[in-house]
Structures are given as structure tokens and as C-alpha cells.
Amino acid sequence: MSQPYAAPAVEHRKSSSRCLLIAAVLVSTILAGCASRTTHAPVSDLAGPGEAAASSSGTYVVRPGDTLYKIAQANNTDVSTLVRLNHLSDPSQLRVGQTIRLSGSASAAPSAAPVATPVPVTPTASAETETPAKASDAGLITWGWPASGRIIQGFNASTKGIDISGAPGEPVYAAADGKVMYAGNGVRGLGNLILLGHSNGFITAYAHNQTLLVKSGQQVHRGAKIATFGQTDTTSPRLHFEIRRKGTPVNPLSYLPPR
């Protein structure tokens, strides 16, 4: 009498085994996907959409839209530490796929590390007279001049910004409302440097300062005094000023208002 019920019982056990096997495969696939995302936690350039993810591995791999400031925030550190640990010559320029160290002690800087070359002292004769056309996106931000001195070096592919003359101790002003992304002297060739992050993917850089009056993470308004003129890592007192849009240097004279 028990024989007729044996086959259904066996089939039931086989069916249960198949269900368990399928469930195990699905769980393994999900866990593998999560592990993959954790291992390749993202870490680049300064202003882009999205938030940088935290990493527990001690390193971070740059993905599109990441910025050094976002990476520092997500991993409970600061931009100055990341610059020092990774010997970054330009904190505003990260490469997608670049591995960023998040902790540990800084090793000796590689011999091939790029060095910013101080700008020559000789003024450019046409620096003041050449006025480029206003950029189409200049109106996205209300701009102001970072200093009142004359321009002694114009913008080109090598300088990536302009140099403004001034006496040591004279004020350096924020060119627009923004947040301090970096304030320190860890970038060789630029001396005491400040980077401000602004809306719409803009960043401004202020180099060769004597004294830095702001700290990373601080909010500043256009016209606020953020530093004083100096000649750190250069040959005469000056302010090297840059504007970058989504990581690309643009001519500040196409954005700053007429004097």
C-alpha cells in the first residue's frame, strides 16, 4: 500500500532540491554583485553630479563626476591629507580610474611627479590691453576681481590663468561665493594655495599667497578676504589666479567684470 506514494515523495524531494539550488545560485549572484561594487568603490575632477562613495579598503578609485573634496567628505578626511598622501600636483585635476590613497603615511614623492613651473617675472605687454570676448556662461555666476593690481601675465595654455601684481600683505579676495576645497602648500610650484568650489562646475585657484585666512570646508562670499599677497614658490609678489569650468582652465578675463 505504501508503494504508490513513494514516487510522489521522491519527486517532492527532487523539486525541493531544485528550488534550494536555484535559490542558492540567486543568492550567490547577488552577493557577488555586491562584493564587486564594494571592491571597486569609486573615487576625480572637481565638480560633477553625484556623491563620492566611502571606501573601507584604504584606497579609492576615481569615477566620473567625483571630486577631491567629495572623496574627502565621504571618507572622513580632508583635501590637504589626500594631497599629501598622493603627492597631487594639482588637486583640481583627477583622472577617472586613478587610485587615491585615503590613509597611511606619505611615501617619497615619485621622481616623475609633475611640478608647476613658476611664471616669469617679465610683464606681458599686451596682458592689460587684450580683452577677450565674454564667455557664454559667464553670467552663471556673479564674479568679482580677486585683487586690484595690474595683470603682469596673461592667460595661455601654459599659464592656465593670469598673474596679478601686488605688494606683500595686500588682500586677496574670493572671486565668487563658494566653499574652500583646499587651503595649504602641498602643491609644489604654487606656494600657499587656495581652491574655491563654486556652483555650475566652476573652481577658482589663488596661488603664491603669503598668509591663508580660510580653512577647508569654510563657506565664503564674493569679495571676502581669503589671503594676503606673497611670493611663495615664485620670483616676485603676485597672485596667480585661475578659473576652471568642469576641470578645464578658462581665460579669467572672459568671466571677470570690466574694471
Backbone as JSON, one array per atom type, in Angstrom:
{
  "sequence": "MSQPYAAPAVEHRKSSSRCLLIAAVLVSTILAGCASRTTHAPVSDLAGPGEAAASSSGTYVVRPGDTLYKIAQANNTDVSTLVRLNHLSDPSQLRVGQTIRLSGSASAAPSAAPVATPVPVTPTASAETETPAKASDAGLITWGWPASGRIIQGFNASTKGIDISGAPGEPVYAAADGKVMYAGNGVRGLGNLILLGHSNGFITAYAHNQTLLVKSGQQVHRGAKIATFGQTDTTSPRLHFEIRRKGTPVNPLSYLPPR",
  "N": [[0.82, -1.21, 0.0], [2.08, 1.14, 0.55], [3.67, 1.64, -1.64], [2.53, 3.09, -3.9], [2.74, 5.71, -3.01], [5.34, 6.35, -2.88], [6.74, 7.35, -5.16], [5.65, 10.03, -5.57], [6.64, 11.18, -3.23], [9.4, 11.07, -3.63], [9.61, 12.7, -5.91], [8.79, 15.07, -4.8], [10.88, 15.6, -3.05], [12.97, 15.92, -4.9], [12.03, 18.16, -6.29], [12.11, 20.06, -4.25], [14.83, 20.13, -3.79], [15.75, 21.19, -6.22], [14.62, 23.75, -6.06], [15.97, 24.75, -3.84], [18.56, 24.76, -4.87], [18.36, 26.62, -6.98], [17.71, 28.88, -5.5], [20.07, 29.14, -4.03], [21.89, 29.73, -6.07], [20.9, 32.21, -6.95], [21.25, 33.81, -4.62], [24.04, 33.69, -4.41], [24.75, 35.04, -6.74], [23.74, 37.6, -6.24], [25.24, 38.33, -3.96], [27.78, 38.28, -5.1], [27.58, 40.39, -6.89], [27.29, 42.53, -5.09], [29.71, 42.37, -3.73], [31.41, 42.98, -5.82], [30.75, 45.64, -6.33], [31.56, 46.8, -3.94], [34.31, 46.31, -3.87], [35.24, 47.8, -6.03], [34.93, 50.44, -5.29], [34.04, 53.73, -6.04], [36.29, 56.65, -6.73], [37.34, 62.18, -9.01], [37.66, 64.77, -10.83], [36.83, 68.22, -10.21], [34.04, 69.24, -10.02], [31.07, 67.78, -10.24], [28.16, 65.71, -10.98], [26.43, 63.7, -8.49], [27.51, 61.74, -5.61], [30.57, 61.04, -3.94], [31.57, 57.76, -3.04], [32.03, 56.02, 0.1], [34.97, 54.29, 1.17], [36.33, 51.23, 2.37], [38.73, 50.1, 2.05], [41.08, 51.51, 2.16], [41.97, 52.71, -0.11], [40.85, 54.52, -3.04], [39.07, 54.56, -6.06], [38.89, 56.67, -8.76], [35.93, 57.91, -10.25], [33.8, 59.08, -12.94], [32.68, 62.41, -12.38], [33.37, 62.54, -9.7], [34.98, 64.4, -7.07], [37.87, 65.78, -5.44], [37.23, 66.96, -3.05], [34.7, 65.86, -2.47], [35.44, 63.19, -2.18], [37.07, 63.34, 0.07], [35.17, 64.17, 2.01], [33.4, 61.97, 2.01], [34.96, 60.02, 3.1], [35.75, 60.76, 5.61], [38.0, 62.51, 5.89], [40.39, 65.07, 4.95], [41.01, 67.44, 2.28], [43.64, 68.36, 2.23], [45.08, 66.29, 3.43], [44.7, 64.21, 1.56], [46.01, 65.31, -0.66], [48.62, 65.39, 0.31], [49.17, 62.64, 0.85], [48.99, 61.53, -1.68], [50.65, 62.96, -3.29], [49.72, 65.01, -5.02], [49.94, 67.11, -7.73], [48.18, 68.93, -8.72], [45.37, 69.58, -7.2], [42.89, 69.98, -8.33], [42.63, 68.43, -10.51], [41.82, 65.29, -11.31], [42.06, 61.93, -12.51], [39.84, 59.77, -14.18], [39.61, 56.52, -12.99], [41.93, 56.7, -11.58], [43.82, 55.79, -8.71], [43.33, 56.64, -5.4], [45.0, 57.18, -2.42], [43.81, 56.83, 0.87], [44.61, 56.79, 3.49], [47.36, 56.36, 5.82], [50.97, 56.81, 5.8], [52.75, 59.33, 4.02], [54.63, 58.39, 1.25], [57.9, 58.65, -0.3], [57.94, 61.13, -2.76], [57.28, 60.39, -6.17], [59.84, 60.48, -8.65], [59.08, 61.4, -11.1], [56.98, 63.05, -10.7], [54.75, 65.67, -11.54], [55.65, 69.11, -11.69], [54.67, 72.35, -10.9], [55.59, 75.09, -12.8], [57.15, 78.1, -11.87], [55.86, 81.28, -12.88], [57.3, 83.5, -15.29], [58.84, 86.67, -14.41], [58.76, 88.87, -16.07], [56.59, 91.29, -17.36], [53.75, 90.86, -19.51], [53.36, 92.62, -22.41], [50.92, 93.01, -23.74], [49.09, 92.14, -21.95], [47.26, 93.64, -20.39], [45.83, 95.03, -22.3], [44.57, 93.35, -24.15], [41.4, 92.21, -24.49], [39.42, 89.58, -24.15], [36.52, 88.07, -25.72], [33.4, 87.98, -23.98], [32.58, 85.11, -22.11], [30.11, 82.65, -22.91], [28.9, 81.45, -20.77], [29.43, 83.07, -18.65], [27.65, 84.53, -17.14], [26.51, 82.79, -15.35], [27.49, 82.88, -12.83], [28.05, 85.38, -10.35], [30.7, 87.39, -10.68], [33.77, 88.69, -9.27], [36.72, 90.75, -9.03], [39.77, 89.25, -7.93], [41.88, 90.68, -6.92], [43.39, 93.97, -6.91], [45.54, 94.79, -8.42], [47.68, 95.27, -11.38], [47.64, 93.3, -14.39], [50.2, 91.08, -14.95], [50.88, 88.85, -16.27], [49.43, 87.12, -18.87], [46.7, 84.93, -19.88], [47.3, 81.66, -21.13], [47.9, 78.48, -22.78], [49.93, 77.43, -21.26], [50.21, 78.94, -18.86], [47.63, 78.83, -17.77], [46.12, 80.57, -16.37], [45.94, 83.89, -14.94], [48.38, 86.33, -13.86], [48.53, 88.61, -11.23], [49.78, 91.66, -10.13], [51.08, 92.87, -6.95], [51.65, 94.18, -3.61], [53.45, 92.61, -0.93], [51.35, 91.3, 1.57], [49.06, 92.67, 0.82], [45.47, 92.47, 0.27], [43.81, 89.44, -0.82], [40.99, 88.49, -2.59], [37.94, 86.55, -2.54], [36.69, 85.45, -5.6], [34.11, 84.79, -6.14], [31.04, 83.6, -4.63], [31.41, 80.69, -2.62], [32.86, 77.51, -1.61], [35.59, 76.57, 0.44], [37.81, 74.39, -0.89], [40.39, 73.56, -0.71], [43.19, 74.51, 1.2], [46.37, 75.24, 1.58], [49.89, 74.3, 1.36], [50.75, 72.18, -0.22], [51.16, 71.74, -2.92], [53.58, 71.67, -5.17], [55.38, 74.42, -6.5], [53.3, 76.23, -6.54], [53.1, 77.43, -4.13], [51.59, 78.85, -1.21], [48.36, 77.92, -1.42], [44.94, 78.33, -2.42], [41.88, 76.78, -3.12], [38.72, 77.31, -4.39], [35.44, 76.06, -4.54], [32.69, 76.45, -6.67], [29.29, 77.05, -7.77], [27.7, 75.35, -10.58], [29.85, 73.92, -11.63], [32.24, 75.38, -11.5], [35.56, 76.33, -10.51], [37.9, 78.19, -8.61], [41.31, 79.24, -8.38], [43.92, 80.35, -6.23], [47.08, 81.36, -5.97], [50.48, 81.4, -4.59], [50.28, 82.85, -2.23], [50.9, 84.83, 0.75], [49.83, 84.65, 3.38], [47.27, 82.46, 4.48], [43.88, 82.83, 5.0], [41.62, 81.35, 5.36], [39.99, 78.14, 5.84], [39.8, 74.66, 4.89], [36.59, 73.58, 3.82], [35.22, 75.78, 4.66], [32.69, 78.23, 4.13], [32.55, 80.92, 1.87], [32.03, 84.34, 0.78], [31.62, 86.28, -2.22], [34.15, 88.68, -2.63], [35.11, 88.45, -0.06], [37.91, 88.56, 2.14], [40.43, 86.35, 1.68], [43.09, 85.68, 1.71], [46.56, 86.87, 1.78], [48.74, 88.81, -0.3], [51.72, 87.33, -1.57], [54.93, 85.78, -2.21], [55.4, 83.05, -2.42], [57.01, 80.26, -3.68], [57.58, 81.54, -6.1], [58.97, 84.26, -8.07], [58.53, 86.94, -7.5], [56.34, 89.2, -5.68], [53.0, 88.29, -6.18], [49.75, 87.35, -7.43], [48.66, 84.36, -8.57], [46.01, 83.52, -10.53], [43.3, 81.45, -11.3], [40.52, 80.28, -13.25], [38.43, 77.54, -13.51], [36.34, 75.47, -15.45], [34.46, 72.8, -14.94], [36.81, 71.39, -14.6], [38.43, 72.26, -16.67], [40.81, 74.69, -17.61], [39.97, 78.09, -18.06], [39.95, 81.32, -19.68], [40.33, 83.82, -17.36], [39.72, 86.5, -17.89], [37.59, 86.42, -19.58], [35.48, 86.09, -17.96], [35.59, 87.69, -15.63], [34.38, 90.89, -14.45], [34.4, 94.09, -16.23], [36.95, 96.42, -15.39]],
  "CA": [[0.0, 0.0, 0.0], [2.95, 2.33, 0.61], [4.39, 1.82, -2.89], [2.01, 4.16, -4.77], [3.07, 7.04, -2.51], [6.81, 6.53, -2.86], [7.16, 8.2, -6.28], [5.4, 11.45, -5.29], [7.55, 11.68, -2.18], [10.71, 11.29, -4.25], [9.5, 13.87, -6.77], [8.7, 16.26, -3.93], [12.23, 15.88, -2.56], [13.74, 16.45, -6.04], [11.57, 19.52, -6.56], [12.62, 20.91, -3.18], [16.27, 20.29, -4.01], [15.93, 22.13, -7.32], [14.29, 25.08, -5.56], [17.08, 25.19, -2.98], [19.7, 25.02, -5.74], [18.1, 27.89, -7.68], [17.82, 29.95, -4.5], [21.49, 29.32, -3.7], [22.54, 30.41, -7.2], [20.47, 33.61, -6.93], [21.92, 34.48, -3.5], [25.46, 33.83, -4.76], [24.86, 36.09, -7.77], [23.52, 38.91, -5.59], [26.4, 38.62, -3.13], [28.92, 38.57, -5.99], [27.39, 41.75, -7.4], [27.57, 43.48, -4.02], [31.15, 42.35, -3.49], [32.06, 43.69, -6.92], [30.57, 47.08, -6.16], [32.35, 47.25, -2.8], [35.73, 46.27, -4.21], [35.57, 48.85, -7.0], [34.31, 51.68, -4.82], [34.5, 54.83, -6.85], [36.91, 57.89, -6.17], [38.21, 62.92, -9.81], [37.71, 66.2, -11.07], [36.25, 68.95, -9.12], [32.64, 69.49, -9.82], [30.26, 66.94, -11.1], [26.98, 65.18, -10.31], [26.59, 62.5, -7.69], [28.32, 61.81, -4.41], [31.63, 60.04, -3.86], [31.24, 56.71, -2.09], [33.04, 55.73, 1.1], [35.73, 53.06, 0.91], [36.9, 50.63, 3.57], [39.95, 49.4, 1.65], [42.25, 52.37, 2.28], [42.2, 53.38, -1.39], [39.61, 54.88, -3.71], [39.28, 54.66, -7.5], [38.14, 57.81, -9.27], [34.93, 57.68, -11.3], [33.34, 60.37, -13.49], [31.86, 63.23, -11.51], [33.93, 62.65, -8.36], [35.91, 65.49, -6.82], [38.73, 65.51, -4.29], [36.51, 67.39, -1.86], [33.67, 64.85, -2.2], [36.12, 61.98, -1.7], [37.49, 63.61, 1.45], [33.98, 64.17, 2.85], [32.84, 60.62, 2.11], [35.87, 59.13, 3.82], [36.11, 61.38, 6.89], [39.34, 63.07, 5.88], [40.35, 66.39, 4.34], [41.7, 67.55, 1.0], [45.08, 68.52, 2.47], [45.64, 64.95, 3.69], [44.74, 63.47, 0.3], [47.06, 65.9, -1.49], [49.92, 64.97, 0.86], [49.35, 61.2, 0.69], [49.04, 61.13, -3.09], [51.59, 63.83, -4.0], [48.97, 65.58, -6.13], [50.49, 68.39, -8.17], [47.05, 69.83, -8.97], [44.21, 68.95, -6.57], [41.66, 70.16, -9.1], [42.66, 67.54, -11.67], [41.91, 63.86, -11.05], [41.76, 61.14, -13.69], [38.95, 58.64, -13.98], [40.4, 55.31, -12.85], [43.09, 56.97, -10.71], [43.69, 55.26, -7.36], [43.64, 57.63, -4.38], [45.24, 56.66, -1.07], [42.98, 57.54, 1.84], [45.23, 56.81, 4.81], [48.76, 55.91, 5.86], [51.97, 57.88, 5.76], [53.15, 59.67, 2.65], [55.93, 57.86, 0.82], [58.67, 59.63, -1.06], [57.27, 61.51, -4.0], [57.94, 59.83, -7.34], [60.72, 61.44, -9.31], [58.44, 61.94, -12.3], [55.81, 63.83, -10.34], [54.75, 66.96, -12.22], [55.93, 70.29, -10.88], [54.2, 73.6, -11.51], [56.72, 75.98, -13.05], [56.84, 79.5, -11.57], [55.67, 82.12, -14.06], [58.34, 84.52, -15.4], [58.51, 87.97, -13.84], [58.59, 89.89, -17.12], [55.18, 91.51, -17.71], [53.36, 90.73, -20.91], [52.97, 93.96, -22.84], [49.53, 93.07, -24.17], [48.25, 91.48, -20.96], [46.18, 94.51, -19.95], [45.08, 95.62, -23.41], [43.78, 92.35, -24.85], [40.18, 91.86, -23.77], [38.73, 88.54, -24.92], [35.06, 88.12, -25.71], [32.78, 87.44, -22.78], [32.18, 83.71, -22.25], [28.65, 82.49, -22.96], [28.42, 81.0, -19.45], [29.97, 83.97, -17.62], [26.56, 85.03, -16.32], [26.02, 81.78, -14.41], [27.99, 83.25, -11.51], [28.4, 86.79, -10.19], [32.14, 87.39, -10.46], [34.46, 89.9, -8.85], [38.18, 90.62, -9.17], [40.41, 88.75, -6.7], [42.9, 91.64, -6.48], [43.26, 95.24, -7.64], [46.76, 95.11, -9.15], [47.65, 95.12, -12.83], [47.94, 91.96, -14.89], [51.58, 91.01, -15.42], [51.0, 87.64, -17.1], [48.13, 86.78, -19.41], [46.29, 83.53, -19.95], [47.59, 80.83, -22.3], [47.86, 77.05, -22.47], [50.96, 77.11, -20.27], [49.96, 79.58, -17.57], [46.32, 78.35, -17.33], [45.47, 81.6, -15.58], [46.59, 85.19, -15.06], [49.12, 86.78, -12.68], [48.2, 89.98, -10.86], [50.83, 92.19, -9.26], [50.65, 93.44, -5.68], [52.68, 94.24, -2.58], [53.25, 91.61, 0.12], [50.41, 91.67, 2.61], [47.81, 93.2, 0.28], [44.42, 91.44, 0.34], [43.34, 88.61, -1.93], [39.56, 88.33, -2.35], [37.21, 85.49, -3.23], [36.12, 85.98, -6.84], [32.68, 84.45, -6.18], [30.6, 82.8, -3.5], [31.79, 79.29, -2.78], [33.35, 76.76, -0.46], [37.02, 76.29, 0.38], [38.09, 72.98, -1.16], [41.78, 73.29, -0.33], [43.98, 75.64, 1.68], [47.62, 74.68, 2.06], [51.06, 74.49, 0.5], [51.2, 70.87, -0.64], [51.31, 71.64, -4.37], [54.87, 72.29, -5.49], [55.38, 75.43, -7.55], [52.2, 77.18, -6.38], [53.19, 78.05, -2.81], [50.36, 78.78, -0.4], [47.31, 77.83, -2.43], [43.54, 78.17, -2.04], [40.94, 76.4, -4.17], [37.32, 77.5, -4.03], [34.47, 75.41, -5.4], [31.51, 77.28, -6.88], [28.19, 76.37, -8.44], [27.79, 75.15, -12.04], [31.1, 73.27, -12.03], [33.37, 76.31, -11.52], [36.56, 76.33, -9.43], [38.91, 79.23, -8.74], [42.55, 78.95, -7.67], [44.64, 81.54, -5.79], [48.39, 80.79, -5.62], [51.64, 82.21, -4.17], [49.9, 83.74, -1.14], [51.75, 84.93, 1.93], [49.06, 84.11, 4.5], [45.96, 81.93, 4.15], [42.95, 83.28, 6.04], [40.46, 80.47, 5.38], [40.29, 76.72, 6.03], [39.0, 73.74, 4.07], [35.22, 73.4, 4.27], [34.62, 77.06, 5.04], [31.91, 78.95, 3.12], [32.98, 82.32, 1.71], [31.24, 85.13, -0.14], [32.38, 87.1, -3.16], [34.72, 89.87, -2.02], [35.67, 88.17, 1.26], [39.36, 88.48, 2.17], [40.77, 84.95, 1.94], [44.54, 85.51, 1.81], [47.32, 88.09, 1.51], [49.74, 88.68, -1.35], [53.04, 86.86, -1.2], [55.72, 85.27, -3.34], [55.79, 81.67, -2.15], [57.27, 79.46, -4.89], [57.67, 82.36, -7.3], [60.13, 85.16, -8.02], [58.15, 88.28, -7.06], [54.98, 89.18, -5.12], [51.97, 88.19, -7.21], [48.67, 86.39, -7.26], [48.32, 83.57, -9.75], [44.57, 83.29, -10.41], [42.73, 80.6, -12.35], [39.13, 79.84, -13.24], [38.26, 76.28, -14.23], [34.95, 75.05, -15.63], [34.44, 71.34, -15.02], [38.19, 70.91, -14.67], [39.18, 72.84, -17.79], [41.17, 76.09, -17.41], [39.41, 79.07, -19.0], [40.55, 82.65, -19.51], [39.57, 84.59, -16.36], [39.25, 87.78, -18.43], [36.3, 86.19, -20.25], [34.47, 85.94, -16.91], [35.64, 88.8, -14.69], [33.74, 92.1, -14.97], [35.32, 95.16, -16.6], [37.43, 97.24, -14.26]],
  "C": [[0.86, 1.26, 0.0], [3.61, 2.64, -0.71], [3.85, 2.95, -3.74], [2.41, 5.54, -4.31], [4.55, 7.32, -2.52], [7.25, 7.5, -3.94], [6.85, 9.66, -6.03], [6.33, 12.0, -4.24], [8.91, 11.97, -2.74], [10.68, 12.53, -5.12], [9.47, 15.15, -5.94], [10.09, 16.64, -3.43], [13.09, 16.45, -3.66], [13.36, 17.9, -6.33], [12.11, 20.49, -5.51], [14.1, 21.17, -3.36], [16.55, 21.29, -5.12], [15.66, 23.56, -6.87], [15.42, 25.64, -4.71], [18.29, 25.55, -3.82], [19.55, 26.36, -6.45], [18.25, 29.05, -6.71], [19.27, 30.22, -4.16], [22.22, 30.07, -4.8], [22.18, 31.89, -7.2], [21.17, 34.39, -5.82], [23.39, 34.71, -3.81], [25.67, 34.95, -5.76], [24.72, 37.47, -7.15], [24.72, 39.3, -4.75], [27.62, 38.97, -3.96], [28.81, 39.98, -6.53], [27.71, 42.79, -6.35], [29.06, 43.55, -3.74], [31.88, 43.11, -4.55], [31.94, 45.18, -6.74], [31.4, 47.6, -5.02], [33.81, 47.31, -3.14], [36.11, 47.42, -5.11], [34.91, 50.17, -6.61], [34.89, 52.86, -5.56], [35.28, 55.89, -6.09], [37.14, 58.87, -7.29], [38.02, 64.35, -9.84], [36.78, 66.91, -10.12], [34.77, 69.15, -9.14], [31.83, 68.67, -10.77], [29.11, 66.37, -10.32], [27.32, 63.99, -9.46], [27.5, 62.73, -6.49], [29.38, 60.72, -4.45], [31.25, 59.02, -2.79], [32.38, 56.5, -1.11], [33.73, 54.41, 0.76], [36.3, 52.55, 2.21], [38.23, 49.95, 3.27], [41.21, 50.23, 1.8], [42.63, 53.07, 1.0], [40.84, 53.65, -2.03], [39.9, 55.09, -5.19], [38.33, 55.71, -8.08], [37.15, 57.38, -10.35], [34.45, 59.04, -11.8], [32.45, 61.11, -12.5], [32.39, 63.37, -10.1], [34.85, 63.86, -8.26], [36.72, 65.14, -5.58], [38.0, 65.89, -3.01], [35.43, 66.37, -1.48], [34.29, 63.59, -1.62], [36.52, 62.17, -0.25], [36.29, 63.55, 2.39], [33.45, 62.76, 3.08], [33.69, 59.69, 2.95], [36.45, 59.76, 5.09], [37.55, 61.85, 6.95], [39.26, 64.46, 5.26], [41.21, 66.42, 3.09], [43.21, 67.64, 1.2], [45.75, 67.17, 2.69], [45.74, 64.15, 2.4], [45.82, 63.99, -0.63], [48.42, 65.4, -1.02], [50.17, 63.48, 0.61], [49.59, 60.78, -0.75], [49.94, 62.01, -3.94], [50.91, 64.47, -5.22], [49.53, 66.94, -6.49], [49.39, 69.41, -8.44], [45.8, 69.18, -8.4], [42.92, 69.08, -7.36], [41.59, 69.22, -10.29], [42.87, 66.1, -11.23], [41.51, 63.13, -12.32], [40.8, 60.01, -13.33], [39.78, 57.36, -13.99], [41.62, 55.48, -11.96], [42.82, 56.43, -9.31], [44.18, 56.3, -6.36], [43.86, 56.92, -3.05], [44.48, 57.5, -0.07], [43.63, 57.65, 3.21], [46.66, 56.31, 4.7], [49.7, 57.1, 5.85], [52.41, 58.1, 4.33], [54.52, 59.1, 2.36], [56.66, 58.93, 0.05], [57.98, 59.91, -2.38], [58.0, 60.91, -5.18], [58.73, 60.89, -8.08], [60.06, 62.09, -10.51], [57.22, 62.79, -11.99], [55.87, 65.21, -10.98], [54.96, 68.11, -11.25], [55.43, 71.52, -11.61], [55.37, 74.56, -11.63], [56.34, 77.42, -12.72], [56.78, 80.33, -12.84], [56.76, 83.18, -14.12], [57.87, 85.87, -14.87], [58.17, 88.99, -14.91], [57.12, 90.06, -17.48], [54.94, 91.3, -19.2], [52.78, 92.05, -21.37], [51.49, 94.06, -23.15], [48.57, 92.52, -23.13], [47.05, 92.34, -20.56], [45.27, 94.94, -21.11], [44.2, 94.62, -24.13], [42.59, 91.96, -24.0], [39.42, 90.83, -24.59], [37.21, 88.71, -24.83], [34.52, 87.48, -24.44], [32.29, 86.02, -23.04], [30.66, 83.6, -22.17], [28.08, 82.08, -21.6], [28.9, 81.9, -18.32], [28.88, 84.43, -16.66], [26.01, 84.02, -15.33], [26.41, 82.1, -12.97], [28.26, 84.75, -11.5], [29.86, 86.88, -9.78], [32.64, 88.74, -9.96], [35.95, 89.68, -8.94], [38.8, 90.16, -7.85], [41.46, 89.71, -6.14], [42.8, 92.88, -7.38], [44.48, 95.6, -8.47], [46.62, 94.91, -10.65], [48.05, 93.69, -13.23], [49.36, 91.96, -15.46], [51.84, 89.73, -16.23], [49.61, 87.24, -17.56], [47.89, 85.27, -19.45], [46.78, 82.89, -21.24], [47.6, 79.38, -21.85], [48.87, 76.65, -21.41], [50.64, 77.68, -18.9], [48.65, 79.11, -16.94], [45.57, 79.36, -16.46], [46.14, 82.93, -15.83], [47.35, 85.47, -13.77], [48.82, 88.25, -12.47], [49.25, 90.48, -9.88], [50.23, 92.77, -7.98], [51.79, 93.44, -4.7], [52.4, 93.17, -1.53], [52.3, 92.12, 1.21], [49.12, 92.28, 2.11], [46.76, 92.11, 0.22], [44.18, 90.7, -0.97], [41.88, 88.28, -1.61], [39.0, 87.12, -3.09], [36.52, 86.09, -4.45], [34.63, 85.7, -6.97], [32.33, 83.71, -4.91], [31.02, 81.35, -3.71], [32.26, 78.68, -1.48], [34.82, 76.45, -0.64], [37.24, 74.79, 0.23], [39.48, 72.59, -0.71], [42.41, 74.59, 0.13], [45.25, 75.08, 2.29], [48.75, 74.94, 1.1], [51.63, 73.16, 0.04], [51.39, 70.69, -2.13], [52.57, 72.4, -4.77], [54.74, 73.27, -6.65], [54.28, 76.47, -7.41], [52.19, 77.83, -5.0], [51.93, 77.84, -2.0], [49.16, 78.96, -1.31], [45.93, 77.69, -1.8], [42.75, 77.77, -3.28], [39.52, 76.59, -3.65], [36.43, 76.78, -5.04], [33.2, 76.26, -5.47], [30.41, 76.46, -7.56], [28.49, 76.2, -9.93], [29.15, 74.63, -12.5], [32.3, 74.19, -12.08], [34.26, 76.13, -10.29], [37.48, 77.51, -9.68], [40.11, 78.86, -7.88], [43.29, 80.26, -7.41], [45.99, 81.06, -5.25], [49.41, 81.86, -5.24], [51.32, 83.16, -3.01], [50.93, 83.75, -0.01], [51.07, 84.27, 3.13], [47.71, 83.64, 4.0], [45.02, 82.24, 5.3], [41.69, 82.43, 6.12], [40.93, 79.03, 5.51], [39.37, 75.88, 5.15], [37.61, 73.56, 4.69], [34.5, 74.68, 4.6], [33.86, 77.68, 3.86], [32.39, 80.4, 3.06], [32.08, 83.02, 0.7], [32.16, 85.93, -1.06], [32.86, 88.37, -2.46], [35.29, 89.66, -0.64], [37.19, 88.06, 1.16], [39.75, 87.06, 2.57], [42.26, 84.71, 2.13], [45.21, 86.87, 1.65], [48.38, 87.78, 0.46], [51.07, 88.18, -0.79], [53.82, 86.46, -2.44], [56.25, 83.88, -3.04], [55.88, 80.9, -3.46], [57.21, 80.29, -6.17], [58.74, 83.42, -7.07], [59.81, 86.58, -7.6], [56.73, 88.22, -6.51], [53.94, 89.21, -6.24], [50.87, 87.25, -6.75], [48.5, 85.66, -8.58], [46.87, 83.13, -9.57], [44.06, 82.48, -11.6], [41.23, 80.44, -12.15], [39.07, 78.56, -14.06], [36.78, 75.93, -14.28], [34.96, 73.55, -15.89], [35.84, 70.79, -15.27], [39.04, 71.53, -15.75], [39.52, 74.3, -17.52], [40.54, 76.97, -18.48], [40.03, 80.43, -18.7], [39.73, 83.46, -18.5], [39.02, 85.89, -16.91], [37.95, 87.64, -19.21], [35.15, 86.09, -19.25], [34.42, 87.12, -15.95], [34.99, 90.05, -15.28], [34.77, 93.14, -15.39], [35.74, 95.95, -15.37], [36.99, 98.68, -14.42]]
}
